[in-house]
Short mmCIF file of C-alpha atoms in Angstrom, two decimals:
data_model
loop_
_atom_site.label_atom_id
_atom_site.label_comp_id
_atom_site.label_asym_id
_atom_site.label_seq_id
_atom_site.Cartn_x
_atom_site.Cartn_y
_atom_site.Cartn_z
CA UNK A 1 0.00 0.00 0.00
CA UNK A 2 1.39 3.35 -1.00
CA UNK A 3 0.36 6.82 0.11
CA UNK A 4 -3.37 7.56 -0.18
CA UNK A 5 -4.35 4.22 -1.59
CA UNK A 6 -2.08 3.80 -4.59
CA UNK A 7 -1.20 0.40 -6.07
CA UNK A 8 1.86 1.33 -8.12
CA UNK A 9 0.43 4.00 -10.41
CA UNK A 10 -3.23 3.01 -9.94
CA UNK A 11 -5.75 4.13 -7.35
CA UNK A 12 -5.59 7.35 -5.37
CA UNK A 13 -8.34 9.64 -4.16
CA UNK A 14 -9.35 12.28 -6.70
CA UNK A 15 -12.08 14.07 -4.80
CA UNK A 16 -13.87 17.41 -4.74
CA UNK A 17 -12.68 19.43 -1.77
CA UNK A 18 -16.11 19.26 -0.14
CA UNK A 19 -15.77 15.47 0.29
CA UNK A 20 -12.24 15.31 1.68
CA UNK A 21 -13.19 15.66 5.36
CA UNK A 22 -15.90 13.00 5.00
CA UNK A 23 -13.54 10.55 3.32
CA UNK A 24 -10.83 11.30 5.90
CA UNK A 25 -13.34 10.37 8.61
CA UNK A 26 -14.05 7.10 6.82
CA UNK A 27 -10.33 6.34 6.46
CA UNK A 28 -9.74 7.00 10.16
CA UNK A 29 -12.72 4.86 11.21
CA UNK A 30 -11.65 2.00 8.94
CA UNK A 31 -8.03 2.08 10.13
CA UNK A 32 -9.08 2.05 13.79
CA UNK A 33 -11.49 -0.81 13.13
CA UNK A 34 -8.77 -2.90 11.47
CA UNK A 35 -6.53 -2.43 14.50
CA UNK A 36 -9.32 -3.41 16.90
CA UNK A 37 -9.40 -7.22 17.31
CA UNK A 38 -13.02 -7.04 18.47
CA UNK A 39 -14.11 -5.51 15.15
CA UNK A 40 -13.23 -8.51 12.95
CA UNK A 41 -14.78 -10.80 15.56
CA UNK A 42 -17.98 -8.75 15.50
CA UNK A 43 -17.92 -8.86 11.70
CA UNK A 44 -17.26 -12.61 11.54
CA UNK A 45 -19.97 -13.29 14.12
CA UNK A 46 -22.63 -11.35 12.25
CA UNK A 47 -21.65 -12.99 8.96
CA UNK A 48 -21.97 -16.37 10.64
CA UNK A 49 -25.30 -15.99 12.42
CA UNK A 50 -26.97 -13.61 9.93
CA UNK A 51 -25.42 -14.44 6.57
CA UNK A 52 -24.79 -18.19 6.81
CA UNK A 53 -21.00 -18.14 6.61
CA UNK A 54 -18.86 -20.04 5.97
CA UNK A 55 -20.29 -20.81 2.55
CA UNK A 56 -19.26 -24.30 1.38
CA UNK A 57 -16.97 -25.47 -1.39
CA UNK A 58 -18.81 -27.98 -3.59
CA UNK A 59 -17.09 -30.67 -5.67
CA UNK A 60 -18.60 -30.60 -9.18
CA UNK A 61 -18.24 -34.31 -9.85
CA UNK A 62 -20.40 -34.41 -12.98
CA UNK A 63 -18.69 -31.46 -14.65
CA UNK A 64 -15.29 -32.85 -13.75
CA UNK A 65 -16.18 -36.17 -15.40
CA UNK A 66 -17.72 -34.41 -18.41
CA UNK A 67 -14.57 -32.44 -19.23
CA UNK A 68 -12.18 -35.23 -18.30
CA UNK A 69 -9.50 -32.85 -17.08
CA UNK A 70 -8.99 -31.22 -13.69
CA UNK A 71 -11.28 -31.67 -10.72
CA UNK A 72 -13.68 -28.74 -10.47
CA UNK A 73 -14.66 -27.24 -7.12
CA UNK A 74 -17.06 -24.33 -6.65
CA UNK A 75 -17.02 -21.73 -3.87
CA UNK A 76 -20.71 -21.17 -3.13
CA UNK A 77 -21.17 -17.44 -2.53
CA UNK A 78 -24.66 -17.88 -3.97
CA UNK A 79 -25.58 -19.31 -0.55
CA UNK A 80 -24.60 -16.12 1.23
CA UNK A 81 -27.58 -14.13 2.53
CA UNK A 82 -29.19 -12.05 -0.26
CA UNK A 83 -27.79 -14.48 -2.82
CA UNK A 84 -24.32 -13.15 -3.59
CA UNK A 85 -20.94 -12.12 -2.21
CA UNK A 86 -22.17 -8.53 -1.89
CA UNK A 87 -23.37 -9.02 1.69
CA UNK A 88 -19.78 -9.51 2.87
CA UNK A 89 -18.80 -5.95 2.03
CA UNK A 90 -22.14 -4.37 2.90
CA UNK A 91 -22.38 -5.78 6.42
CA UNK A 92 -18.79 -4.71 7.11
CA UNK A 93 -19.47 -1.18 5.94
CA UNK A 94 -22.67 -1.17 7.98
CA UNK A 95 -20.65 -1.75 11.13
CA UNK A 96 -18.45 1.20 10.16
CA UNK A 97 -21.54 3.37 9.65
CA UNK A 98 -22.62 2.54 13.19
CA UNK A 99 -19.19 3.58 14.48
CA UNK A 100 -19.44 6.89 12.62
CA UNK A 101 -22.92 7.55 13.97
CA UNK A 102 -24.50 8.16 10.58
CA UNK A 103 -28.17 7.42 9.94
CA UNK A 104 -28.52 7.06 6.16
CA UNK A 105 -26.83 4.93 3.51
CA UNK A 106 -26.80 5.21 -0.26
CA UNK A 107 -25.51 2.79 -2.88
CA UNK A 108 -25.24 2.17 -6.58
CA UNK A 109 -26.19 -1.15 -8.11
CA UNK A 110 -26.10 -2.80 -11.52
CA UNK A 111 -27.19 -6.41 -11.15
CA UNK A 112 -29.21 -5.43 -8.10
CA UNK A 113 -27.39 -7.77 -5.72
CA UNK A 114 -25.43 -4.96 -4.08
CA UNK A 115 -28.55 -2.84 -3.84
CA UNK A 116 -30.48 -5.68 -2.27
CA UNK A 117 -27.65 -6.37 0.18
CA UNK A 118 -27.48 -2.68 1.12
CA UNK A 119 -31.25 -2.50 1.62
CA UNK A 120 -31.05 -5.61 3.80
CA UNK A 121 -28.25 -4.16 5.91
CA UNK A 122 -30.15 -0.88 6.28
CA UNK A 123 -33.25 -2.73 7.45
CA UNK A 124 -31.27 -4.70 10.02
CA UNK A 125 -29.34 -1.71 11.39
CA UNK A 126 -32.17 0.82 11.12
CA UNK A 127 -30.68 3.15 8.49
CA UNK A 128 -32.56 5.11 5.86
CA UNK A 129 -31.58 3.84 2.42
CA UNK A 130 -31.51 5.11 -1.16
CA UNK A 131 -30.34 2.97 -4.08
CA UNK A 132 -29.32 4.41 -7.46
CA UNK A 133 -29.77 2.10 -10.43
CA UNK A 134 -29.51 2.72 -14.15
CA UNK A 135 -32.87 2.67 -15.89
CA UNK A 136 -31.71 -0.14 -18.19
CA UNK A 137 -30.75 -2.27 -15.18
CA UNK A 138 -34.02 -1.50 -13.40
CA UNK A 139 -35.82 -3.16 -16.30
CA UNK A 140 -33.64 -6.25 -16.61
CA UNK A 141 -33.27 -6.79 -12.84
CA UNK A 142 -36.87 -6.09 -11.82
CA UNK A 143 -37.06 -8.91 -9.19
CA UNK A 144 -34.26 -7.30 -7.18
CA UNK A 145 -35.87 -3.87 -7.50
CA UNK A 146 -39.08 -5.32 -6.08
CA UNK A 147 -37.27 -6.75 -3.05
CA UNK A 148 -35.23 -3.60 -2.42
CA UNK A 149 -38.42 -1.59 -2.24
CA UNK A 150 -40.11 -4.14 0.01
CA UNK A 151 -37.08 -3.91 2.34
CA UNK A 152 -37.77 -0.20 2.70
CA UNK A 153 -35.23 1.30 0.29
CA UNK A 154 -35.99 4.06 -2.18
CA UNK A 155 -34.84 2.92 -5.63
CA UNK A 156 -34.01 5.82 -7.95
CA UNK A 157 -33.83 4.96 -11.69
CA UNK A 158 -30.99 6.90 -13.34
CA UNK A 159 -32.09 8.16 -16.74
CA UNK A 160 -28.94 10.02 -17.76
CA UNK A 161 -26.01 8.78 -19.84
CA UNK A 162 -26.05 5.14 -20.84
CA UNK A 163 -28.42 4.40 -17.91
CA UNK A 164 -26.29 1.59 -16.47
CA UNK A 165 -23.85 1.12 -13.58
CA UNK A 166 -21.39 3.97 -14.22
CA UNK A 167 -24.29 6.43 -14.35
CA UNK A 168 -25.68 5.06 -11.08
CA UNK A 169 -22.27 5.67 -9.47
CA UNK A 170 -22.28 9.26 -10.71
CA UNK A 171 -25.69 9.89 -9.16
CA UNK A 172 -24.68 8.30 -5.87
CA UNK A 173 -21.60 10.53 -5.70
CA UNK A 174 -23.78 13.61 -6.29
CA UNK A 175 -26.06 12.56 -3.45
CA UNK A 176 -23.09 11.98 -1.13
CA UNK A 177 -21.71 15.47 -1.75
CA UNK A 178 -25.09 16.94 -0.84
CA UNK A 179 -25.82 14.81 2.24
CA UNK A 180 -22.42 13.79 3.60
CA UNK A 181 -23.11 14.89 7.20
CA UNK A 182 -25.57 12.06 7.87
CA UNK A 183 -24.95 9.77 4.88
CA UNK A 184 -22.42 7.06 4.06
CA UNK A 185 -21.92 5.87 0.48
CA UNK A 186 -21.76 2.06 0.54
CA UNK A 187 -19.72 1.64 -2.65
CA UNK A 188 -20.25 -1.89 -3.87
CA UNK A 189 -17.02 -2.83 -5.58
CA UNK A 190 -13.27 -2.40 -5.15
CA UNK A 191 -13.16 0.80 -7.18
CA UNK A 192 -13.55 4.49 -6.48
CA UNK A 193 -11.39 6.71 -4.26
CA UNK A 194 -9.31 5.42 -1.38
CA UNK A 195 -10.22 3.76 1.00
CA UNK A 196 -12.92 1.93 -0.98
CA UNK A 197 -10.70 -0.45 -3.02
CA UNK A 198 -8.82 -1.52 0.10
CA UNK A 199 -11.91 -1.57 2.30
CA UNK A 200 -14.10 -3.60 -0.05
CA UNK A 201 -11.35 -6.15 -0.73
CA UNK A 202 -10.69 -6.35 3.03
CA UNK A 203 -14.26 -7.42 3.78
CA UNK A 204 -14.48 -9.66 0.71
CA UNK A 205 -11.26 -11.45 1.71
CA UNK A 206 -13.41 -13.66 3.91
CA UNK A 207 -14.24 -15.60 0.71
CA UNK A 208 -10.64 -16.57 0.04
CA UNK A 209 -9.80 -17.21 3.69
CA UNK A 210 -12.58 -19.80 3.82
CA UNK A 211 -11.93 -21.23 0.37
CA UNK A 212 -8.22 -21.78 0.97
CA UNK A 213 -8.90 -23.68 4.17
CA UNK A 214 -11.78 -25.65 2.65
CA UNK A 215 -9.95 -26.73 -0.51
CA UNK A 216 -6.99 -27.92 1.58
CA UNK A 217 -9.39 -29.98 3.69
CA UNK A 218 -11.26 -31.37 0.67
CA UNK A 219 -8.45 -31.91 -1.83
CA UNK A 220 -5.37 -32.01 0.44
CA UNK A 221 -3.62 -29.51 -1.83
CA UNK A 222 -3.89 -25.97 -3.08
CA UNK A 223 -5.85 -25.39 -6.30
CA UNK A 224 -3.89 -25.15 -9.51
CA UNK A 225 -6.19 -22.43 -10.89
CA UNK A 226 -8.76 -20.11 -9.36
CA UNK A 227 -11.34 -18.43 -11.60
CA UNK A 228 -13.53 -15.42 -10.84
CA UNK A 229 -15.56 -13.01 -12.95
CA UNK A 230 -14.44 -9.38 -13.04
CA UNK A 231 -16.72 -6.36 -13.16
CA UNK A 232 -15.34 -3.87 -10.68
CA UNK A 233 -13.40 -6.64 -9.00
CA UNK A 234 -14.84 -7.30 -5.53
CA UNK A 235 -15.54 -11.03 -5.77
CA UNK A 236 -12.31 -11.67 -7.69
CA UNK A 237 -10.17 -9.90 -5.11
CA UNK A 238 -12.15 -11.59 -2.37
CA UNK A 239 -11.05 -15.03 -3.47
CA UNK A 240 -7.68 -14.12 -5.04
CA UNK A 241 -6.21 -12.38 -1.97
CA UNK A 242 -5.84 -15.62 -0.02
CA UNK A 243 -3.72 -17.17 -2.81
CA UNK A 244 -1.51 -14.24 -3.86
CA UNK A 245 1.55 -15.66 -2.11
CA UNK A 246 0.92 -19.24 -3.24
CA UNK A 247 1.97 -21.02 -6.46
CA UNK A 248 -1.62 -20.79 -7.75
CA UNK A 249 -2.66 -19.39 -11.13
CA UNK A 250 -5.34 -16.72 -10.74
CA UNK A 251 -7.67 -16.03 -13.68
CA UNK A 252 -10.03 -13.06 -13.89
CA UNK A 253 -12.76 -13.23 -16.53
CA UNK A 254 -14.26 -10.09 -18.02
CA UNK A 255 -17.36 -9.59 -20.16
CA UNK A 256 -16.64 -9.91 -23.89
CA UNK A 257 -20.29 -9.18 -24.63
CA UNK A 258 -21.01 -9.53 -28.32
CA UNK A 259 -17.30 -10.01 -29.05
CA UNK A 260 -14.21 -7.84 -28.82
CA UNK A 261 -14.34 -7.04 -32.52
CA UNK A 262 -17.89 -5.68 -32.12
CA UNK A 263 -16.86 -3.00 -29.63
CA UNK A 264 -19.90 -4.01 -27.55
CA UNK A 265 -18.15 -5.39 -24.48
CA UNK A 266 -16.75 -4.43 -21.08
CA UNK A 267 -13.16 -5.71 -21.35
CA UNK A 268 -10.66 -3.43 -19.65
CA UNK A 269 -7.71 -5.70 -18.85
CA UNK A 270 -7.92 -8.55 -21.38
CA UNK A 271 -7.95 -6.32 -24.46
CA UNK A 272 -6.13 -3.24 -25.78
CA UNK A 273 -9.39 -1.27 -25.92
CA UNK A 274 -8.98 0.40 -22.51
CA UNK A 275 -6.51 3.06 -21.43
CA UNK A 276 -5.40 4.58 -18.14
CA UNK A 277 -7.40 7.56 -16.96
CA UNK A 278 -8.96 9.23 -13.93
CA UNK A 279 -12.70 9.14 -13.29
CA UNK A 280 -15.10 8.65 -10.38
CA UNK A 281 -12.38 9.43 -7.87
CA UNK A 282 -9.55 7.09 -8.90
CA UNK A 283 -7.00 6.17 -11.56
CA UNK A 284 -7.25 2.90 -13.46
CA UNK A 285 -8.04 1.41 -16.88
CA UNK A 286 -11.23 2.77 -18.42
CA UNK A 287 -12.98 2.17 -21.71
CA UNK A 288 -12.69 5.74 -22.98
CA UNK A 289 -12.13 7.63 -26.19
CA UNK A 290 -9.16 9.85 -27.04
CA UNK A 291 -10.84 12.78 -25.28
CA UNK A 292 -11.30 10.81 -22.06
CA UNK A 293 -15.06 10.40 -22.56
CA UNK A 294 -16.38 7.05 -21.34
CA UNK A 295 -17.55 4.63 -24.01
CA UNK A 296 -20.76 2.65 -23.93
CA UNK A 297 -20.33 -0.91 -22.65
CA UNK A 298 -22.34 -4.10 -23.00
CA UNK A 299 -22.71 -7.39 -21.20
CA UNK A 300 -25.54 -9.85 -20.79
CA UNK A 301 -24.67 -9.62 -17.08
CA UNK A 302 -25.78 -6.31 -15.56
CA UNK A 303 -23.03 -6.45 -12.93
CA UNK A 304 -20.14 -6.72 -15.40
CA UNK A 305 -20.72 -3.80 -17.76
CA UNK A 306 -18.80 -1.26 -15.67
CA UNK A 307 -16.50 1.02 -17.65
CA UNK A 308 -13.58 0.85 -15.17
CA UNK A 309 -11.90 -1.79 -13.01
CA UNK A 310 -10.32 -2.04 -9.57
CA UNK A 311 -6.92 -0.33 -9.33
CA UNK A 312 -5.73 -3.34 -7.34
CA UNK A 313 -6.53 -5.64 -10.26
CA UNK A 314 -4.87 -3.21 -12.67
CA UNK A 315 -1.68 -3.51 -10.62
CA UNK A 316 -1.98 -7.31 -10.44
CA UNK A 317 -2.42 -7.40 -14.22
CA UNK A 318 0.66 -5.22 -14.76
CA UNK A 319 2.76 -7.32 -12.38
CA UNK A 320 1.65 -10.51 -14.13
CA UNK A 321 0.22 -12.04 -10.97
CA UNK A 322 -3.31 -12.38 -12.39
CA UNK A 323 -4.16 -13.51 -15.91
CA UNK A 324 -7.21 -11.89 -17.49
CA UNK A 325 -9.48 -13.46 -20.10
CA UNK A 326 -12.92 -12.63 -21.49
CA UNK A 327 -16.08 -14.62 -22.23
CA UNK A 328 -18.81 -13.67 -24.70
CA UNK A 329 -22.53 -13.56 -23.93
CA UNK A 330 -22.99 -16.70 -26.04
CA UNK A 331 -20.28 -18.59 -24.16
CA UNK A 332 -21.75 -17.49 -20.83
CA UNK A 333 -25.26 -18.69 -21.65
CA UNK A 334 -23.81 -22.02 -22.76
CA UNK A 335 -21.82 -22.39 -19.55
CA UNK A 336 -24.89 -21.54 -17.48
CA UNK A 337 -26.99 -24.14 -19.29
CA UNK A 338 -24.33 -26.82 -18.85
CA UNK A 339 -23.85 -26.09 -15.15
CA UNK A 340 -27.59 -26.33 -14.54
CA UNK A 341 -27.91 -29.58 -16.48
CA UNK A 342 -24.85 -31.28 -15.00
CA UNK A 343 -24.81 -30.05 -11.40
CA UNK A 344 -28.23 -28.58 -10.64
CA UNK A 345 -26.58 -25.26 -9.80
CA UNK A 346 -27.77 -21.92 -11.18
CA UNK A 347 -24.94 -19.39 -11.15
CA UNK A 348 -25.63 -15.72 -11.79
CA UNK A 349 -24.80 -14.54 -15.30
CA UNK A 350 -21.86 -12.66 -13.80
CA UNK A 351 -20.47 -15.82 -12.19
CA UNK A 352 -21.12 -17.81 -15.36
CA UNK A 353 -18.29 -15.86 -17.02
CA UNK A 354 -15.84 -17.58 -14.67
CA UNK A 355 -17.44 -20.94 -15.42
CA UNK A 356 -17.19 -20.32 -19.18
CA UNK A 357 -13.44 -19.69 -19.04
CA UNK A 358 -12.82 -22.60 -16.68
CA UNK A 359 -14.73 -24.89 -19.04
CA UNK A 360 -12.52 -23.81 -21.95
CA UNK A 361 -9.39 -24.73 -20.02
CA UNK A 362 -10.45 -27.72 -17.91
CA UNK A 363 -10.03 -30.39 -20.63
CA UNK A 364 -6.39 -29.35 -21.11
CA UNK A 365 -5.46 -29.97 -17.47
CA UNK A 366 -4.41 -33.25 -15.91
CA UNK A 367 -6.88 -35.27 -13.88
CA UNK A 368 -4.94 -34.43 -10.73
CA UNK A 369 -5.27 -30.67 -11.24
CA UNK A 370 -7.62 -28.73 -8.99
CA UNK A 371 -9.84 -25.98 -10.40
CA UNK A 372 -11.65 -23.61 -8.04
CA UNK A 373 -14.44 -21.37 -9.41
CA UNK A 374 -16.00 -18.58 -7.40
CA UNK A 375 -19.79 -18.74 -7.87
CA UNK A 376 -20.26 -15.15 -6.76
CA UNK A 377 -24.06 -15.17 -6.94
CA UNK A 378 -27.18 -17.10 -7.80
CA UNK A 379 -29.05 -16.80 -11.06
CA UNK A 380 -32.68 -16.39 -10.02
CA UNK A 381 -32.27 -12.60 -10.32
CA UNK A 382 -31.54 -13.11 -14.04
CA UNK A 383 -34.79 -14.91 -14.85
CA UNK A 384 -35.93 -12.35 -17.46
CA UNK A 385 -32.58 -12.17 -19.25
CA UNK A 386 -31.96 -15.91 -19.16
CA UNK A 387 -35.48 -16.79 -20.34
CA UNK A 388 -35.02 -14.40 -23.27
CA UNK A 389 -31.62 -15.91 -24.07
CA UNK A 390 -33.10 -19.42 -24.05
CA UNK A 391 -36.08 -18.18 -26.09
CA UNK A 392 -38.37 -20.14 -23.77
CA UNK A 393 -41.90 -20.29 -25.26
CA UNK A 394 -43.60 -21.18 -21.96
CA UNK A 395 -42.03 -18.16 -20.26
CA UNK A 396 -43.06 -15.90 -23.12
CA UNK A 397 -46.64 -17.13 -22.85
CA UNK A 398 -46.61 -16.56 -19.09
CA UNK A 399 -45.39 -12.98 -19.55
CA UNK A 400 -48.06 -12.28 -22.17
CA UNK A 401 -50.82 -13.54 -19.89
CA UNK A 402 -49.49 -11.55 -16.96
CA UNK A 403 -49.36 -8.43 -19.10
CA UNK A 404 -52.97 -8.95 -20.10
CA UNK A 405 -53.97 -9.37 -16.44
CA UNK A 406 -52.28 -6.14 -15.41
CA UNK A 407 -53.77 -4.28 -18.35
CA UNK A 408 -57.23 -5.48 -17.34
#
């Protein structure tokens, strides 16, 4: 860690002056909490009794046999409360909010899992809650919007820009500047100004701590490769951090969307299409034009179409410690279908990117190799998108009938 949250040249805290005191308070609170042994115990206890940790590691026997290569194990973050890894970070930040004495939380969300986790945390701790969500994502993640509102959160559709995750972040930052005295911004991924990249990866590291211990117990050896999808980078860093000092290959999988050649993707580290810039409070790789204007992105997974990426992952890419690949929408849907058919598991579309890349590489590995995939979330939130991708006639008929009922 370098001064003010830099990871080599990436990171930093590029903030309007009005926010500096608020962020300094957050930094001080976070640093004191890390040095307080009772804080991690309080965090671990609440994650155990409220969020069902530790989540298990599942041996995917059928998939392993199908590919005939390495043995595939899956870290089951889909079993975490609210259905994804997002609760790990949110509950940790909630404890910091209590320490700071603030009464309101705001958040951005793309896939809706972070928004749902934040709304859940706010309900448990008694905070007021506002969630910013791009209008496009509101439509394709309607089940999560429904639950956020039932949990008591105000969900604000963002109608500016490309109406996806980056635009939701912009709106959340505007809110924070206006209401910083009583409000904490629960940033959902390991991006943004310091201390968010460090703080989010700190809370998400519980994934890797568990997984490392569990895979040693199950397989009696470290994994040969660990796969995780990469949007902003929170679930990837969560599982990667425990293996950084081990002889384990770490593979981050970005969203290739409709293909790199199409330009309709969200690949920052596995393609030459991104460049280093400063936006939304930090320095990293962004998909931007020559004038520094952010490009439109695309992914079938609402949580992976972010225009930037964690500065920590940018540094790990540059150092060669993490290899980055990309999976197309078509490959992701295929991997999701195969995982459901062979194992009865329904990974989120985000997580299915990691599965897709692992499936490409598994047949080339020896039968003694160990593959560990982070299933960062469950796929029920993606019902509309997945049903459309599968072109399911029964689902289409159901939707038509429902529409007629509501119209009546």
